[in-house]
Short mmCIF file of N, CA and C in Angstrom, two decimals:
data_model
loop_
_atom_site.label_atom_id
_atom_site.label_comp_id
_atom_site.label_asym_id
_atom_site.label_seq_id
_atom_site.Cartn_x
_atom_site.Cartn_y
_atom_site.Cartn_z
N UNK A 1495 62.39 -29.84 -139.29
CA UNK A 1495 63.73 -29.28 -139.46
C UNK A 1495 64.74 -30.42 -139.53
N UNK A 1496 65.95 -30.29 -140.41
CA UNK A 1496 67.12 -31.42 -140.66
C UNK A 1496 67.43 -31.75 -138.94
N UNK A 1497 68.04 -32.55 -138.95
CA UNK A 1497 69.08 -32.32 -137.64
C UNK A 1497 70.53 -31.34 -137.52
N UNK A 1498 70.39 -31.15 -136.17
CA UNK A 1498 71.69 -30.13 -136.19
C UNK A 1498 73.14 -30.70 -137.28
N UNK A 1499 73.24 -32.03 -137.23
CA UNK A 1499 74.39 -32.72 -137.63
C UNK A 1499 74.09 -32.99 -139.61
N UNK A 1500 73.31 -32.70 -139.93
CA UNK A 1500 72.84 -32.55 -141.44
C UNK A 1500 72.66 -31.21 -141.90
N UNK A 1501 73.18 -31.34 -143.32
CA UNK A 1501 73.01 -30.13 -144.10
C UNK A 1501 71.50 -30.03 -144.70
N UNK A 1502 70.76 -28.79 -144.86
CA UNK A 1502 69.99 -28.11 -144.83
C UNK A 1502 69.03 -28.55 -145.95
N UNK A 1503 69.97 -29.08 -146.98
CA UNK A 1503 69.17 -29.38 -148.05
C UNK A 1503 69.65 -31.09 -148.18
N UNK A 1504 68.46 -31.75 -149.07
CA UNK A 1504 68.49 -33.11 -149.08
C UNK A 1504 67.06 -33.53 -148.92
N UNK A 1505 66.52 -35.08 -148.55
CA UNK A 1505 65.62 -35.40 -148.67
C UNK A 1505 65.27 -36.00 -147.15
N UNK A 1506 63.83 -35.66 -147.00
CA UNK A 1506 63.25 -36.55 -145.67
C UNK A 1506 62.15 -38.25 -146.14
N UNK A 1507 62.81 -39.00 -145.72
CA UNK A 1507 61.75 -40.39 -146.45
C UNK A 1507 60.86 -40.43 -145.13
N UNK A 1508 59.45 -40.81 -145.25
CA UNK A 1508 59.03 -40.65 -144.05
C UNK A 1508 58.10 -41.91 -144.37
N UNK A 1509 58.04 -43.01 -143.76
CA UNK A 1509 57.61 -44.50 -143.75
C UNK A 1509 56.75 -44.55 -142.46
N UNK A 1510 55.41 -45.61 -143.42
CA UNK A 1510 54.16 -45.79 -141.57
C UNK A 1510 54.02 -46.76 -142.24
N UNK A 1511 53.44 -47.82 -141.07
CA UNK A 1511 52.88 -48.74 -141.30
C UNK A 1511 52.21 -49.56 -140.41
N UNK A 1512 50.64 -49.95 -140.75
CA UNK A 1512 49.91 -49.99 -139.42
C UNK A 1512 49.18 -51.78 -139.79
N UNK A 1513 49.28 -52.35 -138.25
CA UNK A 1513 48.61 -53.41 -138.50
C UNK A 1513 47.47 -53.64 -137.15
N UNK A 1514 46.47 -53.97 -137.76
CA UNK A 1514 45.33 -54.07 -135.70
C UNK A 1514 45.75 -55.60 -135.47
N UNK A 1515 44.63 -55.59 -134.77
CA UNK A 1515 44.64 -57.31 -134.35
C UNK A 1515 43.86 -57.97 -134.84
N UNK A 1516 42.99 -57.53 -135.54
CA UNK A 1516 41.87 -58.30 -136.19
C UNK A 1516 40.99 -58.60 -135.65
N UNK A 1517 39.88 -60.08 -135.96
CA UNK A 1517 39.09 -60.45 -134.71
C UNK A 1517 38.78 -61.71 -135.55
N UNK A 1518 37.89 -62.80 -134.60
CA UNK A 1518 37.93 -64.13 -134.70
C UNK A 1518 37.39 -64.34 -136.38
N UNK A 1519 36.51 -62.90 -136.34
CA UNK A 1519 35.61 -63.11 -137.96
C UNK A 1519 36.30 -62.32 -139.04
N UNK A 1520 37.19 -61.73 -138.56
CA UNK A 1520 37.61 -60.98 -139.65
C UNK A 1520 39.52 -60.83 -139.73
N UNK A 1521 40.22 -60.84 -140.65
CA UNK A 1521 41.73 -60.87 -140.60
C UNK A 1521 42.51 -59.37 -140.28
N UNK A 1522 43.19 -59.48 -139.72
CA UNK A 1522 44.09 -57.77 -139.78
C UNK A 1522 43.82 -57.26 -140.38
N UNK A 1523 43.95 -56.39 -140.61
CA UNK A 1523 43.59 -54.92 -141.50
C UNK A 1523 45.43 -54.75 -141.51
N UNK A 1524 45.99 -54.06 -142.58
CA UNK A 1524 47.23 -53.62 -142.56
C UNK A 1524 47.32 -52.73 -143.92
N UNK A 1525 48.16 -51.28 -143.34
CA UNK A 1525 48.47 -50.15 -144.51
C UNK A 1525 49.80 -50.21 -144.16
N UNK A 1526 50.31 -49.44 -145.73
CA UNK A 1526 51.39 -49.08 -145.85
C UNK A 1526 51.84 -47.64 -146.67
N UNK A 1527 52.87 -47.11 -146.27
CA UNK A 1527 52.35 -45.81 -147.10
C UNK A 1527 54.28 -45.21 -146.70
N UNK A 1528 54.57 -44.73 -148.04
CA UNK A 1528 56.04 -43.68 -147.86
C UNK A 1528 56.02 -42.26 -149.00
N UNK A 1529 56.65 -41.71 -148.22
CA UNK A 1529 56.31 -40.12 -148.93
C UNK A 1529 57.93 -39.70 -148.94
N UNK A 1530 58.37 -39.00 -150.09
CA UNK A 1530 59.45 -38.54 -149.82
C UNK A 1530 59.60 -37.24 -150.13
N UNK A 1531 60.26 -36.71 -149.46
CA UNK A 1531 60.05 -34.83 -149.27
C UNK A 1531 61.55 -35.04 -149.88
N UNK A 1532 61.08 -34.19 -151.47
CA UNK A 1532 62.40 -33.51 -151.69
C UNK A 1532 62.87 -31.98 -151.24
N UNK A 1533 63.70 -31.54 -150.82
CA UNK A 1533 63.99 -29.94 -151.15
C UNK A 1533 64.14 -29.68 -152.48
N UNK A 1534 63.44 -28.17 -152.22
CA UNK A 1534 63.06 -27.76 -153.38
C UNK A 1534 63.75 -27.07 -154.23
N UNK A 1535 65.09 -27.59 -154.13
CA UNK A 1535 66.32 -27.05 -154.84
C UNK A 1535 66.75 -28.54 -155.68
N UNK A 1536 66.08 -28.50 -157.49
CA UNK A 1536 66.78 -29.75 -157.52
C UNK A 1536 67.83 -29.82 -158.83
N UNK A 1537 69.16 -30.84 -158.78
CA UNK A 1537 69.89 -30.54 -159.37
C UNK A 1537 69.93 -30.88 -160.71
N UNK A 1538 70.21 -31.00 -162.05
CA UNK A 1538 69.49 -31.50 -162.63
C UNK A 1538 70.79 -32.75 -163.35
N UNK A 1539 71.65 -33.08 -162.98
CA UNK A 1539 72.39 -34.18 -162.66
C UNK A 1539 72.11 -35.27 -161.77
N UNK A 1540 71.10 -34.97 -161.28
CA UNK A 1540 69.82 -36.11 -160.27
C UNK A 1540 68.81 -36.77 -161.18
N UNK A 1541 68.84 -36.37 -162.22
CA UNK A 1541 67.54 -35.96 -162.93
C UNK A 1541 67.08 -37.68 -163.26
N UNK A 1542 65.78 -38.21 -163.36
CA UNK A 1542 65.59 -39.36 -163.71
C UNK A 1542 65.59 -39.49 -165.30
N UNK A 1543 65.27 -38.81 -166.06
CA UNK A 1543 65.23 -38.70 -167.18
C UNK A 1543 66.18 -37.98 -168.00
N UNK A 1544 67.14 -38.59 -168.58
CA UNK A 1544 67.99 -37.67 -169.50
C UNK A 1544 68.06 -37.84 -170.93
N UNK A 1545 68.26 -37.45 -171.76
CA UNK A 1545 68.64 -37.46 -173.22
C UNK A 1545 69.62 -36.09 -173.80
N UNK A 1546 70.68 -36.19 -174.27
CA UNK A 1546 71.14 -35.50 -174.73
C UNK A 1546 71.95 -34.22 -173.87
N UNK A 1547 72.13 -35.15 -172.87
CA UNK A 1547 72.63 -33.86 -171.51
C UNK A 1547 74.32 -34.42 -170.97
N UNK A 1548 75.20 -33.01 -171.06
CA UNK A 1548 76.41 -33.66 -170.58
C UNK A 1548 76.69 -33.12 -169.04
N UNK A 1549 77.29 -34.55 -168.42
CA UNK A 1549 77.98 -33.72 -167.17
C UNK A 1549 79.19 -33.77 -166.84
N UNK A 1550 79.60 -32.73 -167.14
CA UNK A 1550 81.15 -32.21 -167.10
C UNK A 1550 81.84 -31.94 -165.93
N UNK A 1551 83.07 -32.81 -165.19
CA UNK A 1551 83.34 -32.68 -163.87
C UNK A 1551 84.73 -32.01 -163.72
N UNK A 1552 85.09 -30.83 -163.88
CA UNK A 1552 86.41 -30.26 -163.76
C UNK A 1552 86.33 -29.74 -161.87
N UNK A 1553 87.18 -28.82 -161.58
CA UNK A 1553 86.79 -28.02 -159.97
C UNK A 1553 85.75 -28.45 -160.07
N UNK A 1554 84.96 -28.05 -160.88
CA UNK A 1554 83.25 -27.86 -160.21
C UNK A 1554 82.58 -28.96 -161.27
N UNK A 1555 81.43 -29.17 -161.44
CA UNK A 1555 80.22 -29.48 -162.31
C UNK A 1555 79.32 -28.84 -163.07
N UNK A 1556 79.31 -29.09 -164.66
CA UNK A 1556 78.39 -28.39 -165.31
C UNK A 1556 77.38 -29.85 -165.65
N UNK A 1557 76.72 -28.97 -165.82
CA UNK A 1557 75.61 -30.16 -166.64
C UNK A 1557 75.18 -29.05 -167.92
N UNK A 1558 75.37 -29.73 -168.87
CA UNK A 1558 75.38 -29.46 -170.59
C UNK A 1558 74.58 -29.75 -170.96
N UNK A 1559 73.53 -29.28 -172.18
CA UNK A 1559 72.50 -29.55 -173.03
C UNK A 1559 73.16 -29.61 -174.38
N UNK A 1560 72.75 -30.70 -174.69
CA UNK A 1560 73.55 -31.08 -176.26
C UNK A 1560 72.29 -31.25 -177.39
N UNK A 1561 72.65 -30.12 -177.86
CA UNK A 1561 71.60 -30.28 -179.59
C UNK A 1561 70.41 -29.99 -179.57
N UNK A 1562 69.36 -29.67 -180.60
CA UNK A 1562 67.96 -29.66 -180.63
C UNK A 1562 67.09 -30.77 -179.92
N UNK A 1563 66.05 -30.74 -178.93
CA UNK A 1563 65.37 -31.66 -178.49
C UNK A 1563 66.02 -31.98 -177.52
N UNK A 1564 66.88 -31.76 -176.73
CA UNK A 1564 67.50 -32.65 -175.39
C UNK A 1564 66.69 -32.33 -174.37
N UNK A 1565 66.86 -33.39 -173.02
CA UNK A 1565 65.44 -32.86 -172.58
C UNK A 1565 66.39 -33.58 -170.74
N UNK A 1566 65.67 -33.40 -169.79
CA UNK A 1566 66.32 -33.81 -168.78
C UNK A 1566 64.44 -33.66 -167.78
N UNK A 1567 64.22 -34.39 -167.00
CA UNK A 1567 63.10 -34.76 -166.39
C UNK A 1567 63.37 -35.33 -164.41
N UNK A 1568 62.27 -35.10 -163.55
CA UNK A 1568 62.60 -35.79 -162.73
C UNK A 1568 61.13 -36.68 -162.54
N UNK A 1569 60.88 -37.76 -161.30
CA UNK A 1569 59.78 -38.52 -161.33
C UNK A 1569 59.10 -37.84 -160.36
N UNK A 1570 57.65 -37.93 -159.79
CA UNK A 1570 57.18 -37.70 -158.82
C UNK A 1570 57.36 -36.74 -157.72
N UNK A 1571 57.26 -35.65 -158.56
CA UNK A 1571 57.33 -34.27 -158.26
C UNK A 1571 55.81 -33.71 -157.45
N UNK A 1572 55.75 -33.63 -156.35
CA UNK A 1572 54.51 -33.03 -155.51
C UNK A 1572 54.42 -31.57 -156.02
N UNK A 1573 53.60 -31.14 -157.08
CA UNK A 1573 53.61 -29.38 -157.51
C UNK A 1573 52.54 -28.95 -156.63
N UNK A 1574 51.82 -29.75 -155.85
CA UNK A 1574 50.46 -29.51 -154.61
C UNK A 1574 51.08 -27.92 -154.14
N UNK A 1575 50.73 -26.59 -154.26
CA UNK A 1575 51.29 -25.59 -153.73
C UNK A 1575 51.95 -24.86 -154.40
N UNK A 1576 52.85 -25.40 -155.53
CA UNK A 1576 53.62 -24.47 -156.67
C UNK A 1576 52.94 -23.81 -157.27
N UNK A 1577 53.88 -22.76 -157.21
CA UNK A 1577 53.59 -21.40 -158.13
C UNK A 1577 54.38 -21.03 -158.86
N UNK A 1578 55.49 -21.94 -158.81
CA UNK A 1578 56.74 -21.11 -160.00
C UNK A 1578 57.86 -22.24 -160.52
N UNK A 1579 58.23 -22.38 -161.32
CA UNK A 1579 58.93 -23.73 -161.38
C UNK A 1579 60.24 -22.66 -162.34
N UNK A 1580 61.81 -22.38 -161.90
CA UNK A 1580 62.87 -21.47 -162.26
C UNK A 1580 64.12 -23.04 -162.39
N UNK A 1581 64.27 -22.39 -163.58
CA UNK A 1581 65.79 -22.77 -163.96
C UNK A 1581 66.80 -21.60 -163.99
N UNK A 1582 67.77 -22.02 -163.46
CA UNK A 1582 68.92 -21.13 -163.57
C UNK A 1582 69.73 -21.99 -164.42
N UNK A 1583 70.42 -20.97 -165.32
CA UNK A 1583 70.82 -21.56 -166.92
C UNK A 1583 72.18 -20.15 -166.93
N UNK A 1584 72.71 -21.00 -168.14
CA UNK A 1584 74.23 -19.90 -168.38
C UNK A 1584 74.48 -20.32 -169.80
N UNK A 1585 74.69 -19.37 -170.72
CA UNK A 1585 74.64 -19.44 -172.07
C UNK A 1585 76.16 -18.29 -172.45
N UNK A 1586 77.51 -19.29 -172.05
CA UNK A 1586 78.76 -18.46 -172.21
C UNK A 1586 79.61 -18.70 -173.36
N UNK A 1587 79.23 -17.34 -174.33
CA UNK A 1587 79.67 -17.77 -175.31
C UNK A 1587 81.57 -18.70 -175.49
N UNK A 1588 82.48 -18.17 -174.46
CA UNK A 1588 83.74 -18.95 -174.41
C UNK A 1588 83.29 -20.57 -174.86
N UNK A 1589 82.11 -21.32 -174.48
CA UNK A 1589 82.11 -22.79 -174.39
C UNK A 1589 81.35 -23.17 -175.94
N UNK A 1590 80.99 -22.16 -176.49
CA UNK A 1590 80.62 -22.52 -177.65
C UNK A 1590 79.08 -22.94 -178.47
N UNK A 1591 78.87 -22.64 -177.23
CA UNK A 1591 76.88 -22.75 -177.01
C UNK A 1591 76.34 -21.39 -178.21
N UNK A 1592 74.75 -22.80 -178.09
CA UNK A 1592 74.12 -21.79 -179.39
C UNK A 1592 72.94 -21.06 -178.19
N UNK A 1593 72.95 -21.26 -177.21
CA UNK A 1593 72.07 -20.64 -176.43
C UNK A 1593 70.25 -21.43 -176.72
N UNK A 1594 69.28 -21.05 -176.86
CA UNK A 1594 67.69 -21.69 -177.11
C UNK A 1594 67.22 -21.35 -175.96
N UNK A 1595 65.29 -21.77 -176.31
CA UNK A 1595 64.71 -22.03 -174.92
C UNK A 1595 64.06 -23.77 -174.81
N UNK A 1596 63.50 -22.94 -173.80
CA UNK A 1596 62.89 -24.53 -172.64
C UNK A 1596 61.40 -24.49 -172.82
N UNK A 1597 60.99 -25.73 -172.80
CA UNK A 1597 59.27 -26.24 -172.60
C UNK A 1597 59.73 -26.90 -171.76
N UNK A 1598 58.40 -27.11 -170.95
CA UNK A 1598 58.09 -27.59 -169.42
C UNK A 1598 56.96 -28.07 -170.23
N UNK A 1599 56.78 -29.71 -169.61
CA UNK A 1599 55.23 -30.55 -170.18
C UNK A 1599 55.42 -31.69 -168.35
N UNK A 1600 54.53 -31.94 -168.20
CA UNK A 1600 54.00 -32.49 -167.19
C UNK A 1600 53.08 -34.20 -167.37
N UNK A 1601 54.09 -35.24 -166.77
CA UNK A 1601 53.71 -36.96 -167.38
C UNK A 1601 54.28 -36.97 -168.30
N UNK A 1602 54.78 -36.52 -169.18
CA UNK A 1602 55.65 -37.30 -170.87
C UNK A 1602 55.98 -35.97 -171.30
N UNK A 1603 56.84 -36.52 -172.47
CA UNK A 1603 57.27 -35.21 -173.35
C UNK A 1603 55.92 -34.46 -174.32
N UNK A 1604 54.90 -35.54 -174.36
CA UNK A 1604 53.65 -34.71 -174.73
C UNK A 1604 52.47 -34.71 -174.11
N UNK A 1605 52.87 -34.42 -172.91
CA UNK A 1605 51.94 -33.78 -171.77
C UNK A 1605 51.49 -32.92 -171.81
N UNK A 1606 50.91 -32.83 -170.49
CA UNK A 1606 50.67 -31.34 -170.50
C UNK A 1606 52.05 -30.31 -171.04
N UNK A 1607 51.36 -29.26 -171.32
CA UNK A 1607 52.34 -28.05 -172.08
C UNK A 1607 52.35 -27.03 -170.31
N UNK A 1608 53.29 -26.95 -169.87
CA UNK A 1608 53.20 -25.90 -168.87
C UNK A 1608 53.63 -24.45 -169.47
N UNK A 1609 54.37 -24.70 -170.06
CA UNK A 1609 54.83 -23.59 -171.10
C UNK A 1609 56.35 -23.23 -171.65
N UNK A 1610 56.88 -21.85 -171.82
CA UNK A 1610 58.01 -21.94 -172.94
C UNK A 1610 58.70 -20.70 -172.71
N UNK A 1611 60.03 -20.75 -172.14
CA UNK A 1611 60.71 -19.85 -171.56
C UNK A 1611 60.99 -19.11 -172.78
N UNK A 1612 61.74 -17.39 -172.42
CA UNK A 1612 62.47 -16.86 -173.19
C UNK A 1612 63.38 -17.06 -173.81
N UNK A 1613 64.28 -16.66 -175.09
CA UNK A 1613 65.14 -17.57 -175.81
C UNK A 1613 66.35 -16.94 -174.73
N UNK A 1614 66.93 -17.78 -174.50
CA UNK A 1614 68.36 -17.68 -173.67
C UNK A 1614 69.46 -17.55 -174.52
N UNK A 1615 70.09 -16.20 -174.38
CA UNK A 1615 70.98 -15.71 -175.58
C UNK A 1615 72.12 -15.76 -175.03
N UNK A 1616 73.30 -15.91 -176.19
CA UNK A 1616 74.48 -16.56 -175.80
C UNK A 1616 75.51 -14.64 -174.89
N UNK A 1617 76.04 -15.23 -174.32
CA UNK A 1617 76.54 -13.42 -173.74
C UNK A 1617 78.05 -13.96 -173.23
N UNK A 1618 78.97 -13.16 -172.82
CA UNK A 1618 80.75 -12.86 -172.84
C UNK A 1618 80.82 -13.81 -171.36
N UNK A 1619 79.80 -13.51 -170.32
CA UNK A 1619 80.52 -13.41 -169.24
C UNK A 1619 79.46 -14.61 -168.41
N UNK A 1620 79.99 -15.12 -167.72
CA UNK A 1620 79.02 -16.11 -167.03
C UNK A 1620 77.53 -15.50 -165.84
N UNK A 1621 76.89 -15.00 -167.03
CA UNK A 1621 75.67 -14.36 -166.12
C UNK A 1621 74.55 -15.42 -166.31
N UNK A 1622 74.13 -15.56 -165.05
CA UNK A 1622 72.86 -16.86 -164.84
C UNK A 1622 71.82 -16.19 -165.11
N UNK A 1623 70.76 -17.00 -165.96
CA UNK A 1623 69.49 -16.17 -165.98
C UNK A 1623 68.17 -17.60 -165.54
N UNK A 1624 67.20 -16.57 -164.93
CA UNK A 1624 66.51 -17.43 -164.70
C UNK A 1624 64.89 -17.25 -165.26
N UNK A 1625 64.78 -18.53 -165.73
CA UNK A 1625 63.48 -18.69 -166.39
C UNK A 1625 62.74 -19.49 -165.94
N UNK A 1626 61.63 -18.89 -165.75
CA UNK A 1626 60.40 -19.38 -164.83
C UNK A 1626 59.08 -19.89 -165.84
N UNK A 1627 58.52 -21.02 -165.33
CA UNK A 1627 57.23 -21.45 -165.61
C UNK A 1627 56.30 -21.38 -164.75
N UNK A 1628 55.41 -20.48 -164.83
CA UNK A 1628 54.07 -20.24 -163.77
C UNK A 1628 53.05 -21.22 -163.43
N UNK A 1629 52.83 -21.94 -162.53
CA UNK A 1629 51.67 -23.01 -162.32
C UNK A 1629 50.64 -21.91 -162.28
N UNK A 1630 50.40 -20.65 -161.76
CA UNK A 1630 49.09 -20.24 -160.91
C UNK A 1630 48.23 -20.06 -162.07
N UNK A 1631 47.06 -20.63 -161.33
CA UNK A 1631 45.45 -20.75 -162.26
C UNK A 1631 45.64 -21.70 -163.19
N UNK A 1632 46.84 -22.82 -163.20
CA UNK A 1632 46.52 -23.74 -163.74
C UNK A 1632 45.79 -25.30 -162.47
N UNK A 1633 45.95 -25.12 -161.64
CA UNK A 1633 44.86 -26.01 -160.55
C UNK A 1633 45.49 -26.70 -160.84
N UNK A 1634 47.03 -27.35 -161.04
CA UNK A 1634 47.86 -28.64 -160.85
C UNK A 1634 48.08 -28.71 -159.39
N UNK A 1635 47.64 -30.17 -159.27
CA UNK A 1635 47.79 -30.79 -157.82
C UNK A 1635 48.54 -32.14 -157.88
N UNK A 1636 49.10 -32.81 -156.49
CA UNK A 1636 49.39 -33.81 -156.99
C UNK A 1636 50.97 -34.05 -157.10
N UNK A 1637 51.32 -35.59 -157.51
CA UNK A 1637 52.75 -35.85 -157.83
C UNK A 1637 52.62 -36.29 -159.30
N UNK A 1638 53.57 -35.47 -159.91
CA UNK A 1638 53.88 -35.62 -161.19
C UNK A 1638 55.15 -35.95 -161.59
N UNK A 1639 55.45 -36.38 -162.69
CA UNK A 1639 56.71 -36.00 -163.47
C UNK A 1639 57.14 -35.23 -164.51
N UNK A 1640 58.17 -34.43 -164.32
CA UNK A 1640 58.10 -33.12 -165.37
C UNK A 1640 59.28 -33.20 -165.97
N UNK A 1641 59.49 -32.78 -167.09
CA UNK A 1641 60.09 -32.80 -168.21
C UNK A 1641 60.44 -31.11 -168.66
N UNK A 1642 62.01 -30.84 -168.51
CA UNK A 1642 62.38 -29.75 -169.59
C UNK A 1642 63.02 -30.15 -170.82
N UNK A 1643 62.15 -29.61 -171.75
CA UNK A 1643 62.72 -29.78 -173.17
C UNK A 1643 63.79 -28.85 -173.49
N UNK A 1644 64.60 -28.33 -174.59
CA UNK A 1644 65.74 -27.58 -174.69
C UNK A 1644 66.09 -27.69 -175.92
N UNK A 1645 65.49 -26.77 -176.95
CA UNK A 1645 65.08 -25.95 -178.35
C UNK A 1645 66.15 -25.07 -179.08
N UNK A 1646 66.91 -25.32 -180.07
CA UNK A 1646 67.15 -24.25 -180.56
C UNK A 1646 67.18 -24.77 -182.07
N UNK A 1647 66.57 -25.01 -183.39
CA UNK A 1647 66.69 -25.49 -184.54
C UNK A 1647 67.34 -25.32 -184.98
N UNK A 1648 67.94 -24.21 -184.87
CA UNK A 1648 69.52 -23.66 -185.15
C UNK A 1648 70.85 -24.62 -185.10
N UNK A 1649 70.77 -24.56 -183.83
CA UNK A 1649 71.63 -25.66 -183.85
C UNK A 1649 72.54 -26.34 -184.26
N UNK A 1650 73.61 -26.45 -184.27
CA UNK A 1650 74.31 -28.09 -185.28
C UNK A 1650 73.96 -28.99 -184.15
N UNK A 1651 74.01 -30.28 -184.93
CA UNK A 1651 73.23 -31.74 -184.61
C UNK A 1651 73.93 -31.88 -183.03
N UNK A 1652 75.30 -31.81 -182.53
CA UNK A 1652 75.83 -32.27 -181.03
C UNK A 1652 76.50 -30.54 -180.28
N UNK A 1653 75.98 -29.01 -180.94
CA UNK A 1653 76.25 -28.06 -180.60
C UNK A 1653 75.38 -28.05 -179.34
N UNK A 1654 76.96 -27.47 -178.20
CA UNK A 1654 75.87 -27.72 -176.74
C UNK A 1654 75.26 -25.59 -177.23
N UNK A 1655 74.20 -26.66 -176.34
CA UNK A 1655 73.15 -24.93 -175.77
C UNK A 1655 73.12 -23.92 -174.91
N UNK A 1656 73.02 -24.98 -173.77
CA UNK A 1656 73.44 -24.12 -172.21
C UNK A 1656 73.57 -25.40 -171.50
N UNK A 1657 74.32 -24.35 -170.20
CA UNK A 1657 74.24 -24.98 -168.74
C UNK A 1657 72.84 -25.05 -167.71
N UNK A 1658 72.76 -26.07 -166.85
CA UNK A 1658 71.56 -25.87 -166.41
C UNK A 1658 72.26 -26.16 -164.95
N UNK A 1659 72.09 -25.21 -164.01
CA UNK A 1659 72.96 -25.48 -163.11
C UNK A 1659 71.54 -25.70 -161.40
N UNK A 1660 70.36 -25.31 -161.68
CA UNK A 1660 69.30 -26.00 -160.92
C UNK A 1660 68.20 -25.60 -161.38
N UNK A 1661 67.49 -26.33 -160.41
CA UNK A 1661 65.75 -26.06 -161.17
C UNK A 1661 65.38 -26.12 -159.40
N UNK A 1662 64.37 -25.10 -159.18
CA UNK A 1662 63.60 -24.68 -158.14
C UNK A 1662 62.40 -24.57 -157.96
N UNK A 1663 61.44 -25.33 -157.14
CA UNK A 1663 60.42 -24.94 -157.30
C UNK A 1663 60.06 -24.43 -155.82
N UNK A 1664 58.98 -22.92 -156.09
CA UNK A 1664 59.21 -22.21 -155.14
C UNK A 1664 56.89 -21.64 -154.88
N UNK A 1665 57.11 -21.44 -154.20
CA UNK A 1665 55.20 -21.34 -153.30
C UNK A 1665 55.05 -20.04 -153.66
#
């Protein structure tokens, strides 16, 4: 659990490191090892990988998808346990978006294929929709890096698509 004096979400780094004493015939032995626990709420203005993504800072923060092919990624993602990998997205027509969908690929943009959301259609009023990619019965274990792509051929060449306001991965 965080501490009382920290907010709820954020990251735990958790660092070991072991050394013996050795012996007259043989030298120390020494490991090292760090793990970092993200929460599983992540933003995608964190993201390690971007292309073609705006972030817009008025009151609040949007993060924008600009054009056919834009893509936004994070590194070393533990999916050990996932079952659902959700973006929450907003496609309002006021901002001028052509709306599209998303591929999820896993190590590079031609990775694994996790798969390919519904087309996210442009609508009046700021309603979030969320689109999910299913791990189960695919036996992904492990830390990866994953990649959302963001599709619409339609498109004009710098027409934004949607908002991507988080990505969740949930057991």
């Amino acid at each position: 659990k965080p501490p009382a004096d920290q907010p709820a979400y954020g990251s735990f780094v958790l660092s070991a490191a072991y050394r013996d004493q050795g012996s007259s015939a043989m030298t120390p032995l020494t490991g090292q090892a760090l793990k970092i626990l993200r929460y599983p709420v992540l933003y995608p203005r964190n993201a390690e990988f971007q292309k073609g993504c705006r972030l817009v800072t008025t009151p609040s923060r949007e993060f924008l998808i600009e054009g056919d092919g834009s893509y936004f990624g994070f590194t070393e993602i533990d999916l050990s346990g996932i079952n659902m990998i959700r973006l929450s997205l907003f496609a309002e027509k006021w901002k001028g978006v052509a709306g599209g969908y998303v591929e999820c690929y896993l190590d590079s943009l031609q990775g694994q294929f996790i798969g390919k959301s519904q087309m996210v259609e442009v609508v009046e009023d700021r309603t979030r929709v969320k689109e999910g990619f299913s791990l189960s019965g695919k036996h992904i274990k492990g830390s990866h890096d994953i990649y959302f792509v963001f599709k619409n051929p339609k498109a004009a060449a710098h027409q934004l698509l949607m908002e991507v306001y988080a990505v969740e991965f949930n057991k």
